[in-house]
mmCIF file of N, CA, C and O in Angstrom:
data_model
loop_
_atom_site.group_PDB
_atom_site.id
_atom_site.type_symbol
_atom_site.label_atom_id
_atom_site.label_comp_id
_atom_site.label_asym_id
_atom_site.label_seq_id
_atom_site.Cartn_x
_atom_site.Cartn_y
_atom_site.Cartn_z
ATOM 1 N N GLY K 36 155.784 -114.483 -68.011
ATOM 2 C CA GLY K 36 155.680 -113.759 -66.624
ATOM 3 C C GLY K 36 154.567 -114.669 -66.215
ATOM 4 O O GLY K 36 154.774 -115.560 -66.166
ATOM 5 N N TRP K 37 153.690 -113.700 -65.027
ATOM 6 C CA TRP K 37 152.945 -114.575 -64.294
ATOM 7 C C TRP K 37 151.865 -115.105 -65.054
ATOM 8 O O TRP K 37 150.615 -115.521 -64.225
ATOM 9 N N ILE K 38 151.576 -115.182 -66.352
ATOM 10 C CA ILE K 38 150.513 -115.370 -67.332
ATOM 11 C C ILE K 38 150.132 -116.842 -67.120
ATOM 12 O O ILE K 38 148.986 -117.059 -66.987
ATOM 13 N N THR K 39 150.852 -117.904 -67.026
ATOM 14 C CA THR K 39 151.171 -119.213 -67.004
ATOM 15 C C THR K 39 152.063 -120.087 -66.538
ATOM 16 O O THR K 39 153.272 -119.232 -66.418
ATOM 17 N N ASN K 40 151.786 -121.095 -66.421
ATOM 18 C CA ASN K 40 152.870 -122.167 -65.717
ATOM 19 C C ASN K 40 153.624 -122.531 -67.175
ATOM 20 O O ASN K 40 152.753 -123.176 -67.909
ATOM 21 N N PRO K 41 154.872 -122.383 -67.384
ATOM 22 C CA PRO K 41 155.351 -122.450 -68.643
ATOM 23 C C PRO K 41 155.323 -124.261 -69.070
ATOM 24 O O PRO K 41 154.917 -124.545 -70.299
ATOM 25 N N LEU K 42 155.680 -125.333 -68.081
ATOM 26 C CA LEU K 42 155.552 -126.275 -68.358
ATOM 27 C C LEU K 42 154.452 -126.783 -68.452
ATOM 28 O O LEU K 42 153.836 -127.690 -69.197
ATOM 29 N N LEU K 43 152.942 -126.334 -67.899
ATOM 30 C CA LEU K 43 151.706 -126.647 -68.302
ATOM 31 C C LEU K 43 151.128 -126.150 -69.416
ATOM 32 O O LEU K 43 150.429 -126.872 -70.109
ATOM 33 N N LEU K 44 151.585 -124.768 -69.790
ATOM 34 C CA LEU K 44 151.679 -124.416 -71.451
ATOM 35 C C LEU K 44 151.860 -125.357 -72.257
ATOM 36 O O LEU K 44 151.261 -125.504 -73.395
ATOM 37 N N ALA K 45 153.239 -126.143 -71.998
ATOM 38 C CA ALA K 45 153.729 -126.952 -73.034
ATOM 39 C C ALA K 45 153.254 -128.154 -73.178
ATOM 40 O O ALA K 45 153.606 -128.880 -73.897
ATOM 41 N N GLN K 46 152.295 -128.556 -72.249
ATOM 42 C CA GLN K 46 151.391 -129.708 -72.886
ATOM 43 C C GLN K 46 150.341 -129.357 -73.585
ATOM 44 O O GLN K 46 149.714 -130.515 -74.192
ATOM 45 N N VAL K 47 149.851 -128.325 -73.865
ATOM 46 C CA VAL K 47 148.700 -128.024 -74.801
ATOM 47 C C VAL K 47 149.396 -127.156 -76.130
ATOM 48 O O VAL K 47 149.062 -127.251 -77.130
ATOM 49 N N VAL K 48 150.707 -126.457 -75.775
ATOM 50 C CA VAL K 48 151.283 -125.622 -77.029
ATOM 51 C C VAL K 48 152.774 -126.345 -77.222
ATOM 52 O O VAL K 48 153.558 -126.560 -76.218
ATOM 53 N N PRO K 49 153.054 -126.702 -78.555
ATOM 54 C CA PRO K 49 154.347 -127.361 -78.603
ATOM 55 C C PRO K 49 155.513 -126.324 -78.265
ATOM 56 O O PRO K 49 155.362 -124.747 -78.611
ATOM 57 N N VAL K 50 156.520 -126.811 -77.553
ATOM 58 C CA VAL K 50 157.647 -125.858 -76.953
ATOM 59 C C VAL K 50 158.341 -125.034 -78.239
ATOM 60 O O VAL K 50 158.494 -123.992 -77.663
ATOM 61 N N SER K 51 158.353 -125.300 -79.402
ATOM 62 C CA SER K 51 158.724 -124.491 -80.172
ATOM 63 C C SER K 51 157.801 -123.592 -80.962
ATOM 64 O O SER K 51 158.320 -122.354 -81.397
ATOM 65 N N ARG K 52 156.571 -123.367 -80.209
ATOM 66 C CA ARG K 52 155.682 -122.109 -80.251
ATOM 67 C C ARG K 52 156.098 -121.356 -79.257
ATOM 68 O O ARG K 52 154.862 -120.510 -78.922
ATOM 69 N N ILE K 53 156.571 -121.506 -77.981
ATOM 70 C CA ILE K 53 156.847 -120.726 -76.898
ATOM 71 C C ILE K 53 158.058 -119.846 -76.714
ATOM 72 O O ILE K 53 159.036 -120.641 -77.242
ATOM 73 N N VAL K 54 157.971 -118.829 -76.443
ATOM 74 C CA VAL K 54 159.136 -118.435 -76.093
ATOM 75 C C VAL K 54 159.166 -117.495 -74.582
ATOM 76 O O VAL K 54 158.161 -116.965 -74.289
ATOM 77 N N CYS K 55 160.188 -117.255 -74.041
ATOM 78 C CA CYS K 55 160.227 -116.807 -72.641
ATOM 79 C C CYS K 55 161.235 -115.662 -72.839
ATOM 80 O O CYS K 55 162.395 -115.622 -73.289
ATOM 81 N N LEU K 56 160.965 -114.482 -72.323
ATOM 82 C CA LEU K 56 161.550 -113.107 -72.436
ATOM 83 C C LEU K 56 162.152 -112.990 -70.791
ATOM 84 O O LEU K 56 161.443 -112.693 -69.805
ATOM 85 N N GLU K 57 163.481 -113.251 -70.814
ATOM 86 C CA GLU K 57 164.280 -112.796 -69.740
ATOM 87 C C GLU K 57 164.763 -111.877 -69.476
ATOM 88 O O GLU K 57 165.334 -111.341 -70.380
ATOM 89 N N THR K 58 164.563 -110.875 -68.380
ATOM 90 C CA THR K 58 165.368 -109.793 -68.165
ATOM 91 C C THR K 58 166.051 -109.733 -67.142
ATOM 92 O O THR K 58 166.015 -110.599 -66.184
ATOM 93 N N GLU K 59 166.884 -108.749 -67.086
ATOM 94 C CA GLU K 59 167.841 -108.676 -65.671
ATOM 95 C C GLU K 59 167.364 -108.418 -64.503
ATOM 96 O O GLU K 59 166.247 -108.118 -64.374
ATOM 97 N N ALA K 60 167.956 -109.131 -63.335
ATOM 98 C CA ALA K 60 167.259 -108.926 -62.140
ATOM 99 C C ALA K 60 166.842 -107.553 -62.011
ATOM 100 O O ALA K 60 167.660 -106.581 -62.153
ATOM 101 N N GLY K 61 165.754 -107.074 -60.895
ATOM 102 C CA GLY K 61 165.639 -105.393 -60.604
ATOM 103 C C GLY K 61 164.736 -105.178 -61.725
ATOM 104 O O GLY K 61 164.140 -104.137 -61.228
ATOM 105 N N ILE K 62 164.754 -105.417 -63.086
ATOM 106 C CA ILE K 62 163.631 -104.792 -63.826
ATOM 107 C C ILE K 62 162.388 -104.808 -63.460
ATOM 108 O O ILE K 62 161.179 -103.886 -63.582
ATOM 109 N N SER K 63 161.954 -106.024 -63.113
ATOM 110 C CA SER K 63 160.514 -106.161 -62.519
ATOM 111 C C SER K 63 160.335 -105.350 -61.109
ATOM 112 O O SER K 63 159.194 -104.535 -61.017
ATOM 113 N N THR K 64 161.210 -105.327 -60.490
ATOM 114 C CA THR K 64 160.890 -104.594 -59.104
ATOM 115 C C THR K 64 160.801 -103.048 -59.396
ATOM 116 O O THR K 64 160.054 -102.093 -59.093
ATOM 117 N N LYS K 65 161.657 -102.426 -60.502
ATOM 118 C CA LYS K 65 161.430 -100.945 -60.941
ATOM 119 C C LYS K 65 160.318 -101.017 -61.630
ATOM 120 O O LYS K 65 159.760 -99.875 -61.262
ATOM 121 N N ALA K 66 159.694 -101.997 -62.360
ATOM 122 C CA ALA K 66 158.472 -101.611 -62.907
ATOM 123 C C ALA K 66 157.225 -101.487 -61.881
ATOM 124 O O ALA K 66 156.453 -100.609 -61.915
ATOM 125 N N TRP K 67 157.363 -102.396 -60.775
ATOM 126 C CA TRP K 67 156.517 -102.416 -59.958
ATOM 127 C C TRP K 67 156.530 -101.058 -58.965
ATOM 128 O O TRP K 67 155.435 -100.621 -58.494
ATOM 129 N N GLU K 68 157.605 -100.311 -59.076
ATOM 130 C CA GLU K 68 157.983 -99.445 -58.142
ATOM 131 C C GLU K 68 157.558 -97.977 -59.169
ATOM 132 O O GLU K 68 156.847 -97.368 -58.637
ATOM 133 N N ASP K 69 157.798 -98.199 -60.260
ATOM 134 C CA ASP K 69 157.863 -96.958 -60.967
ATOM 135 C C ASP K 69 156.512 -96.787 -62.265
ATOM 136 O O ASP K 69 156.309 -95.634 -62.635
ATOM 137 N N ASP K 70 156.063 -98.015 -62.467
ATOM 138 C CA ASP K 70 155.134 -97.770 -63.706
ATOM 139 C C ASP K 70 153.813 -97.621 -63.257
ATOM 140 O O ASP K 70 153.176 -98.254 -62.273
ATOM 141 N N PRO K 71 153.261 -96.368 -63.858
ATOM 142 C CA PRO K 71 151.915 -96.193 -63.160
ATOM 143 C C PRO K 71 151.012 -97.111 -63.594
ATOM 144 O O PRO K 71 149.675 -96.977 -62.966
ATOM 145 N N ASP K 72 151.155 -98.134 -64.598
ATOM 146 C CA ASP K 72 150.096 -99.057 -64.670
ATOM 147 C C ASP K 72 149.884 -99.814 -63.596
ATOM 148 O O ASP K 72 148.915 -100.867 -63.647
ATOM 149 N N ARG K 73 150.918 -100.180 -62.957
ATOM 150 C CA ARG K 73 151.062 -101.034 -61.713
ATOM 151 C C ARG K 73 150.657 -100.441 -60.461
ATOM 152 O O ARG K 73 150.858 -101.115 -59.568
ATOM 153 N N ARG K 74 150.402 -99.135 -60.453
ATOM 154 C CA ARG K 74 150.334 -98.654 -58.992
ATOM 155 C C ARG K 74 149.468 -99.043 -58.134
ATOM 156 O O ARG K 74 149.320 -99.099 -57.151
ATOM 157 N N SER K 75 148.087 -99.789 -58.609
ATOM 158 C CA SER K 75 147.128 -100.193 -58.106
ATOM 159 C C SER K 75 147.925 -101.413 -57.078
ATOM 160 O O SER K 75 146.872 -101.471 -56.105
ATOM 161 N N MET K 76 148.440 -102.138 -57.650
ATOM 162 C CA MET K 76 148.636 -103.232 -56.930
ATOM 163 C C MET K 76 149.590 -102.627 -55.558
ATOM 164 O O MET K 76 149.496 -103.163 -54.554
ATOM 165 N N LYS K 77 150.477 -101.701 -55.754
ATOM 166 C CA LYS K 77 151.079 -101.142 -54.663
ATOM 167 C C LYS K 77 149.995 -100.479 -53.718
ATOM 168 O O LYS K 77 150.568 -100.634 -52.393
ATOM 169 N N ASP K 78 149.138 -99.837 -54.078
ATOM 170 C CA ASP K 78 148.281 -99.151 -53.447
ATOM 171 C C ASP K 78 147.727 -99.966 -52.676
ATOM 172 O O ASP K 78 147.222 -100.098 -51.448
ATOM 173 N N MET K 79 147.340 -101.149 -53.067
ATOM 174 C CA MET K 79 146.549 -102.020 -52.222
ATOM 175 C C MET K 79 147.388 -103.040 -51.055
ATOM 176 O O MET K 79 146.943 -102.934 -50.116
ATOM 177 N N VAL K 80 148.624 -103.225 -51.550
ATOM 178 C CA VAL K 80 149.602 -103.566 -50.544
ATOM 179 C C VAL K 80 149.814 -102.666 -49.400
ATOM 180 O O VAL K 80 149.821 -102.765 -48.297
ATOM 181 N N TRP K 81 149.823 -101.466 -49.917
ATOM 182 C CA TRP K 81 150.084 -100.558 -48.709
ATOM 183 C C TRP K 81 148.838 -99.921 -47.620
ATOM 184 O O TRP K 81 148.912 -99.144 -47.114
ATOM 185 N N GLN K 82 147.749 -100.735 -48.202
ATOM 186 C CA GLN K 82 146.456 -100.467 -47.121
ATOM 187 C C GLN K 82 146.629 -101.816 -46.348
ATOM 188 O O GLN K 82 145.668 -101.878 -45.168
ATOM 189 N N LEU K 83 147.490 -102.642 -46.570
ATOM 190 C CA LEU K 83 147.578 -103.878 -45.438
ATOM 191 C C LEU K 83 148.417 -103.440 -43.873
ATOM 192 O O LEU K 83 149.198 -102.278 -44.181
ATOM 193 N N PRO K 84 148.392 -104.018 -43.162
ATOM 194 C CA PRO K 84 149.397 -103.982 -42.118
ATOM 195 C C PRO K 84 150.518 -103.815 -42.256
ATOM 196 O O PRO K 84 151.055 -104.840 -42.806
ATOM 197 N N GLN K 85 151.462 -102.980 -41.772
ATOM 198 C CA GLN K 85 152.818 -103.031 -41.883
ATOM 199 C C GLN K 85 153.248 -103.060 -43.579
ATOM 200 O O GLN K 85 153.752 -103.966 -44.103
ATOM 201 N N PRO K 86 152.683 -102.046 -43.947
ATOM 202 C CA PRO K 86 152.873 -101.958 -45.567
ATOM 203 C C PRO K 86 154.385 -101.968 -46.016
ATOM 204 O O PRO K 86 154.441 -103.053 -47.083
ATOM 205 N N GLU K 87 155.188 -101.655 -45.245
ATOM 206 C CA GLU K 87 156.328 -101.698 -45.919
ATOM 207 C C GLU K 87 157.037 -103.334 -45.914
ATOM 208 O O GLU K 87 157.422 -103.696 -46.933
ATOM 209 N N GLU K 88 156.704 -103.877 -44.931
ATOM 210 C CA GLU K 88 156.986 -105.346 -44.825
ATOM 211 C C GLU K 88 156.320 -106.264 -45.922
ATOM 212 O O GLU K 88 156.927 -106.948 -46.622
ATOM 213 N N ALA K 89 155.224 -105.721 -45.916
ATOM 214 C CA ALA K 89 154.119 -106.375 -46.982
ATOM 215 C C ALA K 89 154.793 -106.022 -48.352
ATOM 216 O O ALA K 89 154.587 -106.852 -49.178
ATOM 217 N N TRP K 90 154.949 -104.883 -48.726
ATOM 218 C CA TRP K 90 155.519 -104.657 -50.152
ATOM 219 C C TRP K 90 156.994 -105.470 -50.556
ATOM 220 O O TRP K 90 157.152 -105.816 -51.481
ATOM 221 N N ARG K 91 157.849 -105.613 -49.316
ATOM 222 C CA ARG K 91 158.993 -106.048 -49.456
ATOM 223 C C ARG K 91 158.855 -107.715 -49.712
ATOM 224 O O ARG K 91 159.273 -108.343 -50.668
ATOM 225 N N LYS K 92 157.616 -108.231 -48.975
ATOM 226 C CA LYS K 92 157.430 -109.837 -49.256
ATOM 227 C C LYS K 92 156.756 -109.875 -50.699
ATOM 228 O O LYS K 92 157.140 -110.992 -51.509
ATOM 229 N N PHE K 93 156.011 -108.841 -51.141
ATOM 230 C CA PHE K 93 155.333 -108.860 -52.645
ATOM 231 C C PHE K 93 156.693 -109.086 -53.446
ATOM 232 O O PHE K 93 156.393 -109.584 -54.473
ATOM 233 N N LEU K 94 157.436 -108.099 -53.361
ATOM 234 C CA LEU K 94 158.546 -108.054 -54.520
ATOM 235 C C LEU K 94 159.612 -109.133 -54.393
ATOM 236 O O LEU K 94 159.890 -109.759 -55.377
ATOM 237 N N ASP K 95 159.771 -109.747 -53.081
ATOM 238 C CA ASP K 95 160.489 -111.026 -52.821
ATOM 239 C C ASP K 95 159.681 -112.144 -53.580
ATOM 240 O O ASP K 95 160.340 -113.353 -54.370
ATOM 241 N N ALA K 96 158.468 -112.055 -53.341
ATOM 242 C CA ALA K 96 157.533 -113.283 -54.019
ATOM 243 C C ALA K 96 157.273 -113.251 -55.377
ATOM 244 O O ALA K 96 157.636 -114.321 -56.583
ATOM 245 N N ASP K 97 157.544 -111.794 -55.930
ATOM 246 C CA ASP K 97 157.423 -111.355 -57.393
ATOM 247 C C ASP K 97 158.834 -112.234 -58.230
ATOM 248 O O ASP K 97 159.048 -112.845 -59.258
ATOM 249 N N SER K 98 160.103 -111.775 -57.336
ATOM 250 C CA SER K 98 161.537 -112.165 -57.626
ATOM 251 C C SER K 98 161.366 -114.050 -57.950
ATOM 252 O O SER K 98 162.063 -114.555 -58.806
ATOM 253 N N LEU K 99 160.936 -114.140 -56.872
ATOM 254 C CA LEU K 99 161.236 -115.941 -56.855
ATOM 255 C C LEU K 99 160.107 -116.529 -57.768
ATOM 256 O O LEU K 99 160.599 -117.692 -58.407
ATOM 257 N N MET K 100 158.865 -116.019 -57.938
ATOM 258 C CA MET K 100 158.006 -116.688 -59.054
ATOM 259 C C MET K 100 159.107 -116.365 -60.354
ATOM 260 O O MET K 100 159.049 -117.314 -61.335
ATOM 261 N N THR K 101 159.514 -115.330 -60.468
ATOM 262 C CA THR K 101 160.194 -115.137 -62.090
ATOM 263 C C THR K 101 161.314 -116.202 -62.035
ATOM 264 O O THR K 101 161.667 -116.816 -63.052
ATOM 265 N N ARG K 102 162.237 -116.381 -61.064
ATOM 266 C CA ARG K 102 163.221 -117.175 -61.246
ATOM 267 C C ARG K 102 162.663 -118.879 -61.226
ATOM 268 O O ARG K 102 163.324 -119.328 -62.509
ATOM 269 N N THR K 103 161.484 -118.861 -60.490
ATOM 270 C CA THR K 103 160.971 -120.450 -60.844
ATOM 271 C C THR K 103 160.694 -120.440 -62.161
ATOM 272 O O THR K 103 160.742 -121.633 -62.846
ATOM 273 N N LEU K 104 159.820 -119.600 -63.028
ATOM 274 C CA LEU K 104 159.377 -119.932 -64.139
ATOM 275 C C LEU K 104 160.672 -119.681 -65.088
ATOM 276 O O LEU K 104 160.643 -120.811 -66.089
ATOM 277 N N LEU K 105 161.595 -118.967 -64.989
ATOM 278 C CA LEU K 105 162.694 -118.991 -65.664
ATOM 279 C C LEU K 105 163.209 -120.427 -65.644
ATOM 280 O O LEU K 105 163.626 -120.983 -66.554
ATOM 281 N N GLU K 106 163.458 -120.935 -64.592
ATOM 282 C CA GLU K 106 163.986 -122.553 -64.383
ATOM 283 C C GLU K 106 162.773 -123.685 -64.858
ATOM 284 O O GLU K 106 163.665 -124.308 -65.609
ATOM 285 N N GLU K 107 161.704 -123.187 -64.726
ATOM 286 C CA GLU K 107 161.090 -124.075 -65.611
ATOM 287 C C GLU K 107 161.333 -124.357 -67.391
ATOM 288 O O GLU K 107 161.057 -125.243 -67.792
ATOM 289 N N CYS K 108 161.277 -122.972 -67.493
ATOM 290 C CA CYS K 108 161.621 -122.614 -69.206
ATOM 291 C C CYS K 108 162.695 -123.624 -69.776
ATOM 292 O O CYS K 108 162.939 -124.179 -70.634
ATOM 293 N N LYS K 109 163.731 -123.241 -68.648
ATOM 294 C CA LYS K 109 165.085 -124.149 -69.039
ATOM 295 C C LYS K 109 164.934 -125.468 -69.025
ATOM 296 O O LYS K 109 165.385 -126.303 -69.840
ATOM 297 N N THR K 110 164.290 -126.167 -68.022
ATOM 298 C CA THR K 110 164.132 -127.708 -67.796
ATOM 299 C C THR K 110 162.966 -128.153 -68.847
ATOM 300 O O THR K 110 163.407 -128.960 -69.253
ATOM 301 N N GLY K 111 162.257 -127.089 -69.550
ATOM 302 C CA GLY K 111 160.845 -127.734 -70.394
ATOM 303 C C GLY K 111 161.731 -127.400 -71.821
ATOM 304 O O GLY K 111 160.871 -127.894 -72.789
ATOM 305 N N GLY K 112 162.788 -126.963 -72.095
ATOM 306 C CA GLY K 112 163.490 -126.786 -73.242
ATOM 307 C C GLY K 112 162.702 -125.586 -73.892
ATOM 308 O O GLY K 112 162.915 -125.650 -75.339
ATOM 309 N N ILE K 113 162.014 -124.480 -73.487
ATOM 310 C CA ILE K 113 161.640 -123.454 -73.807
ATOM 311 C C ILE K 113 162.546 -122.373 -74.238
ATOM 312 O O ILE K 113 163.472 -122.164 -73.387
ATOM 313 N N HIS K 114 162.402 -121.823 -75.535
ATOM 314 C CA HIS K 114 163.298 -120.871 -75.918
ATOM 315 C C HIS K 114 163.412 -119.605 -75.204
ATOM 316 O O HIS K 114 162.636 -119.311 -74.737
ATOM 317 N N ILE K 115 164.593 -118.978 -74.792
ATOM 318 C CA ILE K 115 164.515 -117.977 -73.935
ATOM 319 C C ILE K 115 165.257 -116.778 -74.588
ATOM 320 O O ILE K 115 166.265 -117.001 -75.139
ATOM 321 N N ILE K 116 164.680 -115.769 -74.675
ATOM 322 C CA ILE K 116 165.254 -114.586 -75.180
ATOM 323 C C ILE K 116 165.825 -113.494 -74.119
ATOM 324 O O ILE K 116 164.757 -112.946 -73.408
ATOM 325 N N ARG K 117 166.811 -113.325 -74.016
ATOM 326 C CA ARG K 117 167.255 -112.470 -72.964
ATOM 327 C C ARG K 117 167.372 -110.936 -73.382
ATOM 328 O O ARG K 117 167.703 -110.414 -74.443
ATOM 329 N N ARG K 118 167.173 -109.838 -72.494
ATOM 330 C CA ARG K 118 167.063 -108.458 -72.870
ATOM 331 C C ARG K 118 167.182 -107.618 -71.513
ATOM 332 O O ARG K 118 166.637 -108.112 -70.331
ATOM 333 N N ASN K 119 167.795 -106.728 -71.646
ATOM 334 C CA ASN K 119 167.769 -105.579 -70.505
ATOM 335 C C ASN K 119 167.329 -104.174 -70.687
ATOM 336 O O ASN K 119 166.595 -103.902 -71.566
ATOM 337 N N GLU K 120 167.243 -103.486 -69.862
ATOM 338 C CA GLU K 120 166.877 -102.130 -70.196
ATOM 339 C C GLU K 120 167.632 -101.117 -71.233
ATOM 340 O O GLU K 120 167.104 -100.270 -71.643
ATOM 341 N N ARG K 121 168.601 -101.665 -71.699
ATOM 342 C CA ARG K 121 169.305 -101.049 -72.900
ATOM 343 C C ARG K 121 168.979 -101.633 -74.080
ATOM 344 O O ARG K 121 169.325 -101.272 -75.141
ATOM 345 N N THR K 122 168.183 -102.995 -73.949
ATOM 346 C CA THR K 122 167.672 -103.454 -75.254
ATOM 347 C C THR K 122 166.456 -102.723 -76.358
ATOM 348 O O THR K 122 165.396 -102.865 -75.328
ATOM 349 N N PRO K 123 166.878 -102.332 -77.465
ATOM 350 C CA PRO K 123 165.469 -101.972 -77.761
ATOM 351 C C PRO K 123 164.656 -102.862 -78.104
ATOM 352 O O PRO K 123 164.735 -104.057 -78.242
ATOM 353 N N LEU K 124 163.342 -102.595 -78.103
ATOM 354 C CA LEU K 124 162.257 -103.121 -78.100
ATOM 355 C C LEU K 124 162.325 -103.800 -79.647
ATOM 356 O O LEU K 124 161.751 -104.776 -79.511
ATOM 357 N N ALA K 125 162.738 -103.103 -80.403
ATOM 358 C CA ALA K 125 162.519 -103.504 -81.817
ATOM 359 C C ALA K 125 163.446 -104.590 -82.201
ATOM 360 O O ALA K 125 163.246 -105.677 -82.731
ATOM 361 N N ALA K 126 164.659 -104.684 -81.142
ATOM 362 C CA ALA K 126 165.779 -105.706 -81.247
ATOM 363 C C ALA K 126 164.958 -107.200 -80.581
ATOM 364 O O ALA K 126 165.077 -108.015 -81.111
ATOM 365 N N THR K 127 164.177 -107.221 -79.426
ATOM 366 C CA THR K 127 163.485 -107.941 -78.908
ATOM 367 C C THR K 127 162.565 -108.792 -79.950
ATOM 368 O O THR K 127 162.354 -110.019 -79.958
ATOM 369 N N VAL K 128 161.698 -107.710 -80.680
ATOM 370 C CA VAL K 128 160.859 -108.086 -81.652
ATOM 371 C C VAL K 128 161.384 -109.145 -82.603
ATOM 372 O O VAL K 128 160.977 -110.038 -82.938
ATOM 373 N N ARG K 129 162.420 -108.577 -83.117
ATOM 374 C CA ARG K 129 163.192 -109.025 -84.175
ATOM 375 C C ARG K 129 163.439 -110.599 -83.865
ATOM 376 O O ARG K 129 163.463 -111.621 -84.502
ATOM 377 N N GLN K 130 163.900 -110.862 -82.506
ATOM 378 C CA GLN K 130 164.325 -111.912 -82.029
ATOM 379 C C GLN K 130 163.467 -112.863 -81.860
ATOM 380 O O GLN K 130 163.280 -114.154 -82.103
ATOM 381 N N VAL K 131 162.123 -112.658 -81.597
ATOM 382 C CA VAL K 131 160.651 -113.237 -81.094
ATOM 383 C C VAL K 131 160.170 -113.772 -82.636
ATOM 384 O O VAL K 131 160.118 -114.884 -82.958
ATOM 385 N N VAL K 132 160.278 -112.749 -83.313
ATOM 386 C CA VAL K 132 159.551 -113.162 -85.045
ATOM 387 C C VAL K 132 160.759 -114.083 -85.627
ATOM 388 O O VAL K 132 160.327 -115.024 -86.227
ATOM 389 N N ALA K 133 162.117 -113.760 -85.440
ATOM 390 C CA ALA K 133 162.820 -114.672 -86.113
ATOM 391 C C ALA K 133 162.766 -116.388 -85.346
ATOM 392 O O ALA K 133 162.889 -117.301 -85.863
ATOM 393 N N TRP K 134 162.751 -116.528 -84.086
ATOM 394 C CA TRP K 134 162.407 -117.637 -83.564
ATOM 395 C C TRP K 134 161.327 -118.186 -84.257
ATOM 396 O O TRP K 134 161.522 -119.411 -84.141
ATOM 397 N N PHE K 135 160.000 -117.590 -84.175
ATOM 398 C CA PHE K 135 158.878 -118.350 -84.871
ATOM 399 C C PHE K 135 158.803 -118.458 -86.057
ATOM 400 O O PHE K 135 157.766 -119.118 -86.826
ATOM 401 N N GLY K 136 160.002 -117.734 -87.001
ATOM 402 C CA GLY K 136 159.988 -118.139 -88.489
ATOM 403 C C GLY K 136 159.233 -117.290 -89.195
ATOM 404 O O GLY K 136 158.484 -117.814 -90.090
ATOM 405 N N ILE K 137 158.824 -116.098 -88.560
ATOM 406 C CA ILE K 137 157.961 -115.215 -89.355
ATOM 407 C C ILE K 137 158.465 -114.113 -89.894
ATOM 408 O O ILE K 137 159.662 -113.458 -89.350
ATOM 409 N N GLU K 138 158.595 -113.260 -90.904
ATOM 410 C CA GLU K 138 158.724 -112.168 -91.200
ATOM 411 C C GLU K 138 158.180 -110.836 -90.636
ATOM 412 O O GLU K 138 156.789 -110.951 -90.641
ATOM 413 N N HIS K 139 158.831 -109.973 -90.303
ATOM 414 C CA HIS K 139 158.234 -108.637 -89.578
ATOM 415 C C HIS K 139 158.682 -107.814 -90.557
ATOM 416 O O HIS K 139 159.739 -107.229 -90.986
ATOM 417 N N THR K 140 157.918 -106.789 -91.072
ATOM 418 C CA THR K 140 158.060 -105.617 -91.632
ATOM 419 C C THR K 140 157.999 -104.617 -91.013
ATOM 420 O O THR K 140 158.488 -103.718 -91.747
ATOM 421 N N GLY K 141 157.960 -104.381 -90.040
ATOM 422 C CA GLY K 141 158.093 -103.301 -89.162
ATOM 423 C C GLY K 141 156.978 -102.418 -89.114
ATOM 424 O O GLY K 141 156.688 -101.327 -88.532
ATOM 425 N N GLN K 142 155.820 -102.655 -89.955
ATOM 426 C CA GLN K 142 154.658 -101.994 -90.076
ATOM 427 C C GLN K 142 153.451 -102.508 -89.445
ATOM 428 O O GLN K 142 152.128 -101.958 -89.846
ATOM 429 N N GLY K 143 153.778 -103.490 -88.506
ATOM 430 C CA GLY K 143 152.658 -104.161 -87.507
ATOM 431 C C GLY K 143 151.938 -105.322 -88.362
ATOM 432 O O GLY K 143 151.055 -105.708 -88.150
ATOM 433 N N THR K 144 152.645 -105.704 -89.337
ATOM 434 C CA THR K 144 152.032 -107.141 -89.751
ATOM 435 C C THR K 144 153.275 -107.893 -89.962
ATOM 436 O O THR K 144 154.425 -107.885 -90.367
ATOM 437 N N GLU K 145 152.784 -109.481 -89.912
ATOM 438 C CA GLU K 145 153.697 -110.287 -90.043
ATOM 439 C C GLU K 145 153.241 -111.207 -91.244
ATOM 440 O O GLU K 145 152.131 -111.119 -91.434
ATOM 441 N N HIS K 146 154.059 -111.995 -91.690
ATOM 442 C CA HIS K 146 153.611 -112.691 -93.057
ATOM 443 C C HIS K 146 154.517 -114.003 -92.714
ATOM 444 O O HIS K 146 155.871 -114.148 -92.773
ATOM 445 N N PRO K 147 153.607 -115.099 -92.884
ATOM 446 C CA PRO K 147 154.380 -116.589 -92.734
ATOM 447 C C PRO K 147 155.533 -116.837 -93.936
ATOM 448 O O PRO K 147 155.108 -116.496 -95.108
ATOM 449 N N ARG K 148 156.633 -117.345 -93.577
ATOM 450 C CA ARG K 148 157.523 -117.251 -94.585
ATOM 451 C C ARG K 148 157.045 -118.847 -95.623
ATOM 452 O O ARG K 148 156.156 -119.479 -94.895
#
């Protein structure tokens, strides 16, 4: 996500130790709209002049940033795991730990192979 630039991260962490989680279009917008933990961002934007337009621009920028980061991951050879709203979190966890070559017991502990 917005945590870091993938290609910059790849300069200090081996690409084999990085994974990108890709979600279907619209999931981020839905999260910004509906997630109570993200409500403060929307509240701040709605304090601006022309809040509807400002919010639309924010969501457009979020979408562009997501597409840009995904493209950087593809360009940089960073492994991408795709998920959608119907993908169980446990399935995503299994894919991530499999990529990193660790065993996940399901009990919150991982053991190196």
